[in-house]
Coordinates of C-alpha atoms in Angstrom, one line a residue:
X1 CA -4.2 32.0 6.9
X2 CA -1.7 31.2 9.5
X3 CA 0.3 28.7 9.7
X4 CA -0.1 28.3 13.0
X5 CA -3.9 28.4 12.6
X6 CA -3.3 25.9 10.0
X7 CA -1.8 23.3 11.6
X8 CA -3.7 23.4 14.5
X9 CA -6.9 23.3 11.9
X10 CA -5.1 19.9 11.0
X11 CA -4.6 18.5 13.8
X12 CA -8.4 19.1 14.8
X13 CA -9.0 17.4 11.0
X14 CA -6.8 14.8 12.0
X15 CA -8.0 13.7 15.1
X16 CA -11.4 13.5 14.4
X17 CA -11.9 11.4 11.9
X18 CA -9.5 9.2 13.9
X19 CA -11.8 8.4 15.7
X20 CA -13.3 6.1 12.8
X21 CA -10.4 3.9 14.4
X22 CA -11.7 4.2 18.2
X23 CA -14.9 2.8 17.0
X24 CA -13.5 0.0 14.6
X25 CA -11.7 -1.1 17.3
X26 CA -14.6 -0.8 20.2
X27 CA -17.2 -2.5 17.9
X28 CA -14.7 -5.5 17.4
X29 CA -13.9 -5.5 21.7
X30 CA -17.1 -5.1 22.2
X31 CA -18.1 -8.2 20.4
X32 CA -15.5 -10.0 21.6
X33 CA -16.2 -9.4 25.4
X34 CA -19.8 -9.9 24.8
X35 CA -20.0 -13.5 22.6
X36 CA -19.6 -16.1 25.4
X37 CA -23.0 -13.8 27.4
X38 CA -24.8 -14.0 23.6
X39 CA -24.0 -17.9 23.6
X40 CA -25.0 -18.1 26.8
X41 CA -28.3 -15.9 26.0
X42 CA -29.3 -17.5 22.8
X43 CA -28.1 -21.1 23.4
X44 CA -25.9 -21.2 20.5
X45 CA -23.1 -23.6 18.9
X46 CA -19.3 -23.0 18.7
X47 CA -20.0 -22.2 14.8
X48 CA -22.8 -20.2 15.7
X49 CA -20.4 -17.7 17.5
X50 CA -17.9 -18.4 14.5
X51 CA -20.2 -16.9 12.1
X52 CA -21.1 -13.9 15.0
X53 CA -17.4 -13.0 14.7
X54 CA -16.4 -13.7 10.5
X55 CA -19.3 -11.3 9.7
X56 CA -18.9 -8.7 12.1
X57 CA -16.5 -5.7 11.9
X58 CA -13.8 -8.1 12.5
X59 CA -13.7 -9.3 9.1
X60 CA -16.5 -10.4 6.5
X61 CA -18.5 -7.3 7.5
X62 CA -15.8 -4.9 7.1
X63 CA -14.5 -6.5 3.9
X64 CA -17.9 -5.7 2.1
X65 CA -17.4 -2.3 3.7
X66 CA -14.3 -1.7 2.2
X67 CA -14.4 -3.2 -1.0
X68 CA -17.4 -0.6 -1.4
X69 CA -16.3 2.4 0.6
X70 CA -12.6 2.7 -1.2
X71 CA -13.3 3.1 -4.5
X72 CA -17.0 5.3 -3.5
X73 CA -14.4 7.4 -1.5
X74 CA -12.4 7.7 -5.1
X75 CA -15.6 8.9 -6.2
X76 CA -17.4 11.0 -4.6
X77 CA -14.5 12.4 -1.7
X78 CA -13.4 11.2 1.6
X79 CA -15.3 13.3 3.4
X80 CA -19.4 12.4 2.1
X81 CA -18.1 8.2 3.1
X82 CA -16.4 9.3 6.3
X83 CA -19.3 11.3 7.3
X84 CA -22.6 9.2 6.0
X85 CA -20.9 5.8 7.1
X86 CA -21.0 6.7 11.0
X87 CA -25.2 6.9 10.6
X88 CA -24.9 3.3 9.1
X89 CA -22.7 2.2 11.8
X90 CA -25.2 3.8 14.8
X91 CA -27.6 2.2 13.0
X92 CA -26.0 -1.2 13.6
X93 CA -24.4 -0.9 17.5
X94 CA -28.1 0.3 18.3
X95 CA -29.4 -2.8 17.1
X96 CA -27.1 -4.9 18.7
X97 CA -27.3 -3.4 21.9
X98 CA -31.4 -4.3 21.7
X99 CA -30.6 -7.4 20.1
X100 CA -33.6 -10.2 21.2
X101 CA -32.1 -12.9 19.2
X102 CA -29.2 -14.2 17.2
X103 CA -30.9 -12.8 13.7
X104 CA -31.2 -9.4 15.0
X105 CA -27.7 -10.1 16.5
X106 CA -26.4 -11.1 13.3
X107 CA -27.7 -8.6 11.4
X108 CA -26.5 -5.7 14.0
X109 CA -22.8 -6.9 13.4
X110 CA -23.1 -7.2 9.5
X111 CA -24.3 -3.7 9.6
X112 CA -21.5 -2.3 12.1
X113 CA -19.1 -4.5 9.7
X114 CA -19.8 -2.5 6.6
X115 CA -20.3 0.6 8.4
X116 CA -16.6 0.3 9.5
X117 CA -15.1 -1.3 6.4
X118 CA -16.2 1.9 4.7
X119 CA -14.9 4.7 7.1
X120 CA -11.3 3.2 7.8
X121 CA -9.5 3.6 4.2
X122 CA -11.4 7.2 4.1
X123 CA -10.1 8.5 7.2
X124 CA -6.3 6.6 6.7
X125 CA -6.3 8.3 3.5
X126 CA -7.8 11.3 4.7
X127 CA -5.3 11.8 7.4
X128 CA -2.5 10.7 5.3
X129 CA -3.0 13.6 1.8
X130 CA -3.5 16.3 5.3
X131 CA -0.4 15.8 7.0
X132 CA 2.7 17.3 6.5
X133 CA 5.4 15.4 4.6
X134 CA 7.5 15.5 7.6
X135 CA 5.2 14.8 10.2
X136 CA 3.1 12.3 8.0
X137 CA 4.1 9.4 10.5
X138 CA 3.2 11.1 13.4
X139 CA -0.5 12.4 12.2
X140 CA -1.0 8.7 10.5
X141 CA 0.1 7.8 13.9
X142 CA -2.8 9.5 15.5
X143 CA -5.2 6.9 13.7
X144 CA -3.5 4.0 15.5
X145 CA -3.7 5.6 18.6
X146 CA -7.4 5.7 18.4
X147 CA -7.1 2.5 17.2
X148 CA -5.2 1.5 20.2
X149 CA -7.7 3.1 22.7
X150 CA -10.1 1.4 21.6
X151 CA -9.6 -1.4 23.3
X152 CA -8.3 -0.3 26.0
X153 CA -11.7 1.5 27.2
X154 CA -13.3 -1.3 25.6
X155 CA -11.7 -4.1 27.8
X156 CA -11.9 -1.9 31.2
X157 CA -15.7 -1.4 30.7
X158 CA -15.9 -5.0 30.0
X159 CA -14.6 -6.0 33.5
X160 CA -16.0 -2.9 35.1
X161 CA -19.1 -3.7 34.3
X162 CA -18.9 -7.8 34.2
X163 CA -21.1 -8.6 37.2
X164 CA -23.9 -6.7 34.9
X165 CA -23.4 -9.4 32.4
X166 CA -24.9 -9.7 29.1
X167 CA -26.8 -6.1 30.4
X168 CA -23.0 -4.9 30.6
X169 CA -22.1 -5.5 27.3
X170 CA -25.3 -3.7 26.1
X171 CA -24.2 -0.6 27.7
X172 CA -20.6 -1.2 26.0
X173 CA -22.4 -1.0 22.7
X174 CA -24.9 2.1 23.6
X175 CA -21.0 3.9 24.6
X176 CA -20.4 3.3 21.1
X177 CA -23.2 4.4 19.5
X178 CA -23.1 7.9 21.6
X179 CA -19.3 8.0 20.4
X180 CA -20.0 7.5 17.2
X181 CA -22.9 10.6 17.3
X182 CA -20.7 12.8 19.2
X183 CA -17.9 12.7 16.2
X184 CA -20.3 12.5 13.3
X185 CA -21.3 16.0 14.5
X186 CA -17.9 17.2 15.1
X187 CA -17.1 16.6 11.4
X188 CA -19.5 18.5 10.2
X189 CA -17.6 21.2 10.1
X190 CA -14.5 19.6 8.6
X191 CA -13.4 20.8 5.4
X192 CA -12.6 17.8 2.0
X193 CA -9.4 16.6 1.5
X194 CA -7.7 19.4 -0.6
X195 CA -6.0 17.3 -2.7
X196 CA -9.3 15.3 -3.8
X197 CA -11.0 18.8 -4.1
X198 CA -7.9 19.9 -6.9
X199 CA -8.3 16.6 -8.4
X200 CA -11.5 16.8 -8.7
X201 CA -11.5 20.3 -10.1
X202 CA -8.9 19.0 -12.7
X203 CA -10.4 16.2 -13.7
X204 CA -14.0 15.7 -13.1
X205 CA -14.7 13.2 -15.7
X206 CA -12.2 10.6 -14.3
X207 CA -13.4 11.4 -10.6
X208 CA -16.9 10.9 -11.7
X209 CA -16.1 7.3 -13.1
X210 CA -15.2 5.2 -9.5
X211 CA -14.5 2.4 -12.2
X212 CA -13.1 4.6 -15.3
X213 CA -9.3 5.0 -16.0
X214 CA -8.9 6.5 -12.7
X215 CA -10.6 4.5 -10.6
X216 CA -10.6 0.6 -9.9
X217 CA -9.9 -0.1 -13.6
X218 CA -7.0 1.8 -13.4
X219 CA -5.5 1.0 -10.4
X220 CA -4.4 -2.8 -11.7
X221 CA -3.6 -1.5 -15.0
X222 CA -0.2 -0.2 -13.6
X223 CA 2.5 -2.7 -12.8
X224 CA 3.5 -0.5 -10.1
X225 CA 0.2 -0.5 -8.0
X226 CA 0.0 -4.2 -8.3
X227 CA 3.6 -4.3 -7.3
X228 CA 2.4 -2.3 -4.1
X229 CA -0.9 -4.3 -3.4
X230 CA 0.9 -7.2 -2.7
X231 CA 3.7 -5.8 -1.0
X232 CA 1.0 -4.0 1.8
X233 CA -1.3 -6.9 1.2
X234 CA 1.1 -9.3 2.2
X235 CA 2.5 -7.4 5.3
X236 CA -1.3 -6.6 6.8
X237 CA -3.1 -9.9 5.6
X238 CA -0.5 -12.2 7.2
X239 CA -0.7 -9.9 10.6
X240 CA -4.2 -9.0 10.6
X241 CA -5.0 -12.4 10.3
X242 CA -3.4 -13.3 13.5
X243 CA -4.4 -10.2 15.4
X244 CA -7.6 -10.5 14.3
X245 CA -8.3 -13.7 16.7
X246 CA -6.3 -12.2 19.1
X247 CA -8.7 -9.3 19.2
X248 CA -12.2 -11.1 19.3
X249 CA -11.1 -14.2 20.6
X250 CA -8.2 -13.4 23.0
X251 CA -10.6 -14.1 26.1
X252 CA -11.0 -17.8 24.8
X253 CA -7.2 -17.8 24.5
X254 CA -7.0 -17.2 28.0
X255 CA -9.6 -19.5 28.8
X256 CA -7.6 -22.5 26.9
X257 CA -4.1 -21.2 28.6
X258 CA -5.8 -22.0 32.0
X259 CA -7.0 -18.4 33.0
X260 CA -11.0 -18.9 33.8
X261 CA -11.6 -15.7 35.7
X262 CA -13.4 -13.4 32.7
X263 CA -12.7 -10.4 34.7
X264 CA -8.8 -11.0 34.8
X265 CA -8.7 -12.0 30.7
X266 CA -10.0 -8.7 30.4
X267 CA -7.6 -6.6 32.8
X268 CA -5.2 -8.7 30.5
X269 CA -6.0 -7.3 27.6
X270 CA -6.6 -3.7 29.4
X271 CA -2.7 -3.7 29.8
X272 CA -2.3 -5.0 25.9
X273 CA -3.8 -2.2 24.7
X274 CA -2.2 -0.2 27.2
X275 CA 1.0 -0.9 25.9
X276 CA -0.4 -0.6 22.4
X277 CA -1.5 3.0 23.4
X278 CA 2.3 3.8 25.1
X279 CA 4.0 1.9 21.9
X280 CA 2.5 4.0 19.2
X281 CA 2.3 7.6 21.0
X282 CA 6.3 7.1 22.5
X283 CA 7.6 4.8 19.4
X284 CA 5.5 5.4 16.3
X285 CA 4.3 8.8 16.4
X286 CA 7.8 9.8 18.2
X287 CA 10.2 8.8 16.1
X288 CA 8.5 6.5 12.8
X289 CA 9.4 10.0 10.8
X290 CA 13.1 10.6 11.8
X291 CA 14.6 6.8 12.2
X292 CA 15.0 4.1 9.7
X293 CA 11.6 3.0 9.3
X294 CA 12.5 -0.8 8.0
X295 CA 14.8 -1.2 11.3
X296 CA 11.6 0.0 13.6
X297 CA 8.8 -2.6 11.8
X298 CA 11.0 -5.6 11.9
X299 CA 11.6 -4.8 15.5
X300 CA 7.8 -4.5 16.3
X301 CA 7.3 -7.5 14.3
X302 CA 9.9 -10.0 16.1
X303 CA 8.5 -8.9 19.8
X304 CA 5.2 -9.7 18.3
X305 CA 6.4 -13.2 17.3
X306 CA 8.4 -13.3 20.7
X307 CA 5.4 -12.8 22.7
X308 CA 2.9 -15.2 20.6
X309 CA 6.3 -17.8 21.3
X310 CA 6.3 -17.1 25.5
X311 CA 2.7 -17.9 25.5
X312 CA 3.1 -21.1 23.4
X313 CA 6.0 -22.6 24.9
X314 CA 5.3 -21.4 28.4
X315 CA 1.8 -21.5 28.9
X316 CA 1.9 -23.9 32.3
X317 CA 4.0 -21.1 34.1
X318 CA 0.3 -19.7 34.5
X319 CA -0.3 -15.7 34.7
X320 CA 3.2 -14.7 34.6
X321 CA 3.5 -15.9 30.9
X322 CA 0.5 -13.9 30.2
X323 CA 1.7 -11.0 31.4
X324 CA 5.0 -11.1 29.3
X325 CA 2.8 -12.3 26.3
X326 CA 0.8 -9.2 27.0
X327 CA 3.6 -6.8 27.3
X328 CA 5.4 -8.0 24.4
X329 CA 2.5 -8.4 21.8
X330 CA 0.9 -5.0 23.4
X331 CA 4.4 -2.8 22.2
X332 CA 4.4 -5.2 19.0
X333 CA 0.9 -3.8 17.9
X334 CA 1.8 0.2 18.4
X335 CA 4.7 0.0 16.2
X336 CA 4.2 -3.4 14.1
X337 CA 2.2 -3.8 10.6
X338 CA -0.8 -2.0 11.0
X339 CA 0.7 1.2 11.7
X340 CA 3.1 1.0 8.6
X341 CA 0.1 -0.5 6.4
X342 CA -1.8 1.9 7.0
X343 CA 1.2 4.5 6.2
X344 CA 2.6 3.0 3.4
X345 CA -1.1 2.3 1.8
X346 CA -1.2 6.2 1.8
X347 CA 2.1 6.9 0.2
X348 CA 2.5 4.6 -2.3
X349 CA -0.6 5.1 -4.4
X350 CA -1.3 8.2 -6.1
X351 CA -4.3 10.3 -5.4
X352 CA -7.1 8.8 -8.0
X353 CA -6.3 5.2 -6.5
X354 CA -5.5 5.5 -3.0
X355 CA -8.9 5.3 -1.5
X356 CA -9.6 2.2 -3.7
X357 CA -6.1 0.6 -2.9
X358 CA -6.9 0.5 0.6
X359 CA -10.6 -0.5 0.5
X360 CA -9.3 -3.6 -2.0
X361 CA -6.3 -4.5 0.4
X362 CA -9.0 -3.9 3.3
X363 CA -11.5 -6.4 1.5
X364 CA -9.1 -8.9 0.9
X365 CA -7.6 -8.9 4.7
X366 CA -10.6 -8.9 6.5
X367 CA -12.2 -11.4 4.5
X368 CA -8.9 -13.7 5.5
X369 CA -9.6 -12.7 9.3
X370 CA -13.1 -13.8 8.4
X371 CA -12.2 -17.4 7.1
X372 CA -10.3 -18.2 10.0
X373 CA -12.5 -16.3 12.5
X374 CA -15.1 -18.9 11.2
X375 CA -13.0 -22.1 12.4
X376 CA -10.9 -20.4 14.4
X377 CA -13.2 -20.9 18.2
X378 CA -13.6 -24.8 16.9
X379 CA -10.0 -25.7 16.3
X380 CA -8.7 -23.9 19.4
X381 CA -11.4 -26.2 21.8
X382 CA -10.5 -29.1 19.3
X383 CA -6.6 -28.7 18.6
X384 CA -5.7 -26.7 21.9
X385 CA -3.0 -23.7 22.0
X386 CA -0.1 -25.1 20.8
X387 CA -1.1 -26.2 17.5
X388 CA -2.9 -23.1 17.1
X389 CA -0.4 -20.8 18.3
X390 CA 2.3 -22.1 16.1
X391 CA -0.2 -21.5 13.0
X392 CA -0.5 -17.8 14.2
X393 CA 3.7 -17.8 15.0
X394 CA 4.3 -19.0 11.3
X395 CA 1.5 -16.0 9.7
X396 CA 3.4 -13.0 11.2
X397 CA 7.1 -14.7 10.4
X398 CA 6.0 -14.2 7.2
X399 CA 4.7 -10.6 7.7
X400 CA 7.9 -9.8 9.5
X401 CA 10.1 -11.2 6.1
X402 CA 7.9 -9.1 3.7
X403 CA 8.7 -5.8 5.3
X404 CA 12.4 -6.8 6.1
X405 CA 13.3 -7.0 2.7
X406 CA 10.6 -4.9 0.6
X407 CA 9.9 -1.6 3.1
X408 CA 9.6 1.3 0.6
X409 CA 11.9 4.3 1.1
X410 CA 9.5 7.1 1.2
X411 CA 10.1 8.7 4.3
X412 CA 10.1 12.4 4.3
X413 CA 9.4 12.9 1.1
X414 CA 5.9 14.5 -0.2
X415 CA 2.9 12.5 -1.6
X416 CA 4.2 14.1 -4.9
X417 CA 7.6 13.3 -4.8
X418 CA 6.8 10.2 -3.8
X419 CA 3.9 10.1 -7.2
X420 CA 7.1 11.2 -9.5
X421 CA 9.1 8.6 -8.1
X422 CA 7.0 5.5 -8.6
X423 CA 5.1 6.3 -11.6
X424 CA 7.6 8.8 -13.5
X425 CA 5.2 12.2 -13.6
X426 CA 2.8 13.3 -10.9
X427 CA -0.4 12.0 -11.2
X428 CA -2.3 14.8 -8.5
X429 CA -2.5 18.3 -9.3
X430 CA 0.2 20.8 -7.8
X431 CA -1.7 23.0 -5.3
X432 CA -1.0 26.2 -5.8
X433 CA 2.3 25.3 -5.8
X434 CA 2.1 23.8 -2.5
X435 CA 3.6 20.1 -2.7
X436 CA 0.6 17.8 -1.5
X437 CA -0.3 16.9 1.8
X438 CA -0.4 20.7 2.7
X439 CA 3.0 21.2 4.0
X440 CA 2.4 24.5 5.4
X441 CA 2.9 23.9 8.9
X442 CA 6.7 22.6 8.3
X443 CA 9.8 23.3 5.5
X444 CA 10.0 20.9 2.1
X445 CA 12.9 18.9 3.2
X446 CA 15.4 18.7 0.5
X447 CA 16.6 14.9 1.4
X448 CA 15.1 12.1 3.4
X449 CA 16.3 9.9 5.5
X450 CA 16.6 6.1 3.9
X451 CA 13.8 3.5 5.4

């Protein structure tokens, strides 16, 4: 085959199941935008709406997923949970978009919760064993841009279509439902992960057993994958956790700073994730594979705290704080934690463990989000911004130290190199003495450039 035909075979690979990303992220702005119309709807408490948003896609929900869909993608390939998850999750944004009370409500998000818990660690670690070693950043890249746009189309159909009200957000959730049909049939045709497949072919017994040697069991009976769990644990559950409220209950945020209008908290968060968007195609995908990867996440992670700060300590100099806040924290997201977690969680586990790495790590950060997504719309009426702000200040300080001093050095290297590295003998098949992540489209580099 040509390369040529290859790559562009990749890119087609890569891009669509991508889109698991798109429709992570729409679910969770779609809930977000729609809560204060469902409270309104159903007559329902603060803790009510609480629950709505710890059990949806946002975090309890998606933890289950995860916890789950990682080590089933172990076991049975990334592409049958990539593909079968999307019918769960149409399943669940259907019901939600007909949704006659809070139960059925309830119920809709659980179900789009699990459905997306599932699909992201398949289609990270999908993405990540496809791409070229030297590209890797840049096709990983491609799932945080989906992740990114999300929200952007999310947010600008919300105020678009905000004098339709609680009607409006029905139609958001119908978008995503016909999204989510248009790219389960475009993967059809998508081939499994070739690495899995050689695996697999190798070793069929210990792919079989999701909870054998090779599987859960033996991903915390090396030293070295626990070493990396909390390492990429730390740096995503101490982010997530803030940008988790921020992206289901950035609207209230708004709301508390002194911004009532709905339709202008939305157009703010259009140009968050419009910087998002611009941040991760110009700064991650761009340059995340030539430049020193440490120096670019602690600077995504300080503007990130910088912004979170403005809006804090500024927040009676009205709409123009918000717009810095949404500047900042917009470029923060496209090259902060998630797009290096979700990097680094490819990379640093070897091939019979990666899927259940991330749907672990997944489990244990969403369910986080979900504890303080529960408390979270309560203590903001009760405490106010300040108080609240400097909780979510001091999480991603912490996320920012973690990857200051413990970023792994792995750029440019294969997923092999990288296996031989960590765990002294490569763990994944050679393929056909191709190194893995099928570096045909591009030349094995012979050094890499430090983190």
């Amino acid at each position: 085959m040509k390369v040529g035909a290859r790559s562009t075979t990749g890119w087609r690979a890569t891009i669509s199941v991508a889109m698991s990303n798109y429709i992570e992220a729409g679910s969770i702005i779609a809930i977000a935008t729609s809560l204060a119309f469902w409270q309104d709807e159903f007559g329902i408490s603060n803790f009510a709406v609480g629950l709505l948003a710890a059990l949806s896609a946002n975090a309890f929900g998606a933890a289950i997923g995860a916890a789950i869909g990682g080590p089933l993608c172990d076991r049975f390939g990334r592409k049958k949970i990539y593909t079968y998850d999307l019918l769960v999750y149409m399943a669940g944004v259907l019901l939600a978009a007909f949704a006659v009370n809070y139960s059925m409500l309830l119920a809709a998000f659980i179900i789009t919760g699990i459905a997306v818990g599932a699909g992201v660690p398949a289609s990270w670690t999908y993405i990540a064993e496809e791409a070229p070693s030297v590209e890797r950043a840049k096709h990983v890249g491609t799932a945080q841009l989906a992740w990114s746009v999300g929200p952007l189309i999310g947010f600008a159909l919300a105020a678009a279509l905000a004098p339709l009200g609680l009607l409006g957000s029905r139609l958001i959730f119908l978008h995503l439902f016909v999204v989510a049909a248009v790219v389960w049939w475009i993967r059809q045709g998508l081939a499994e992960s070739k690495i899995w497949k050689d695996e697999a072919a190798r070793e069929p017994q210990a792919i079989e057993s999701a909870v054998g040697a090779r599987g859960v069991k033996g991903l915390f009976s090396k030293k070295v994958n626990i070493t990396a769990l909390l390492l990429l644990g730390g740096i995503y559950l101490f982010w997530n956790t803030v940008a988790g409220q921020a992206g289901i209950f950035m609207p209230r945020v708004y709301e508390t700073a002194g911004l009532h209008s709905e339709v202008q908290q939305n157009l703010l968060q259009v140009l968050v994730w419009g910087c998002t968007v611009l941040a991760t195609y110009f700064g991650f995908m761009r340059y995340a594979d030539r430049v020193s990867q440490r120096g670019l996440y602690v600077f995504g992670a300080a503007l990130g705290i910088a912004g979170w700060l403005v809006l804090v300590l500024f927040t009676d100099s009205g709409i123009a704080t918000m717009l810095v806040f949404a500047v900042l924290w917009g470029i923060s997201s496209g090259i902060g934690a998630q797009a290096f977690y979700s990097l680094w969680a490819s990379e640093l586990f070897a091939t019979p463990y990666r899927a259940s790495a991330q749907g672990i790590m997944f489990f244990a950060v969403r369910a986080a989000t979900g504890l303080l997504s529960y408390f979270f719309p309560t203590m903001l009426a009760a405490t106010g911004l300040p108080a609240v702000g400097a909780l979510l200040v001091g999480l991603l300080t912490v996320a920012l130290v973690i990857g200051a001093i413990w970023a792994p050095k792995t750029q440019g290297k294969t997923l092999q190199e990288i296996e031989v590295e960590r765990y002294g003998t490569p763990l994944s098949p050679e393929l056909g003495g191709t190194p893995s992540g099928t570096d045909l489209a591009a030349p094995r580099p012979v050094t890499h450039t430090p983190a």
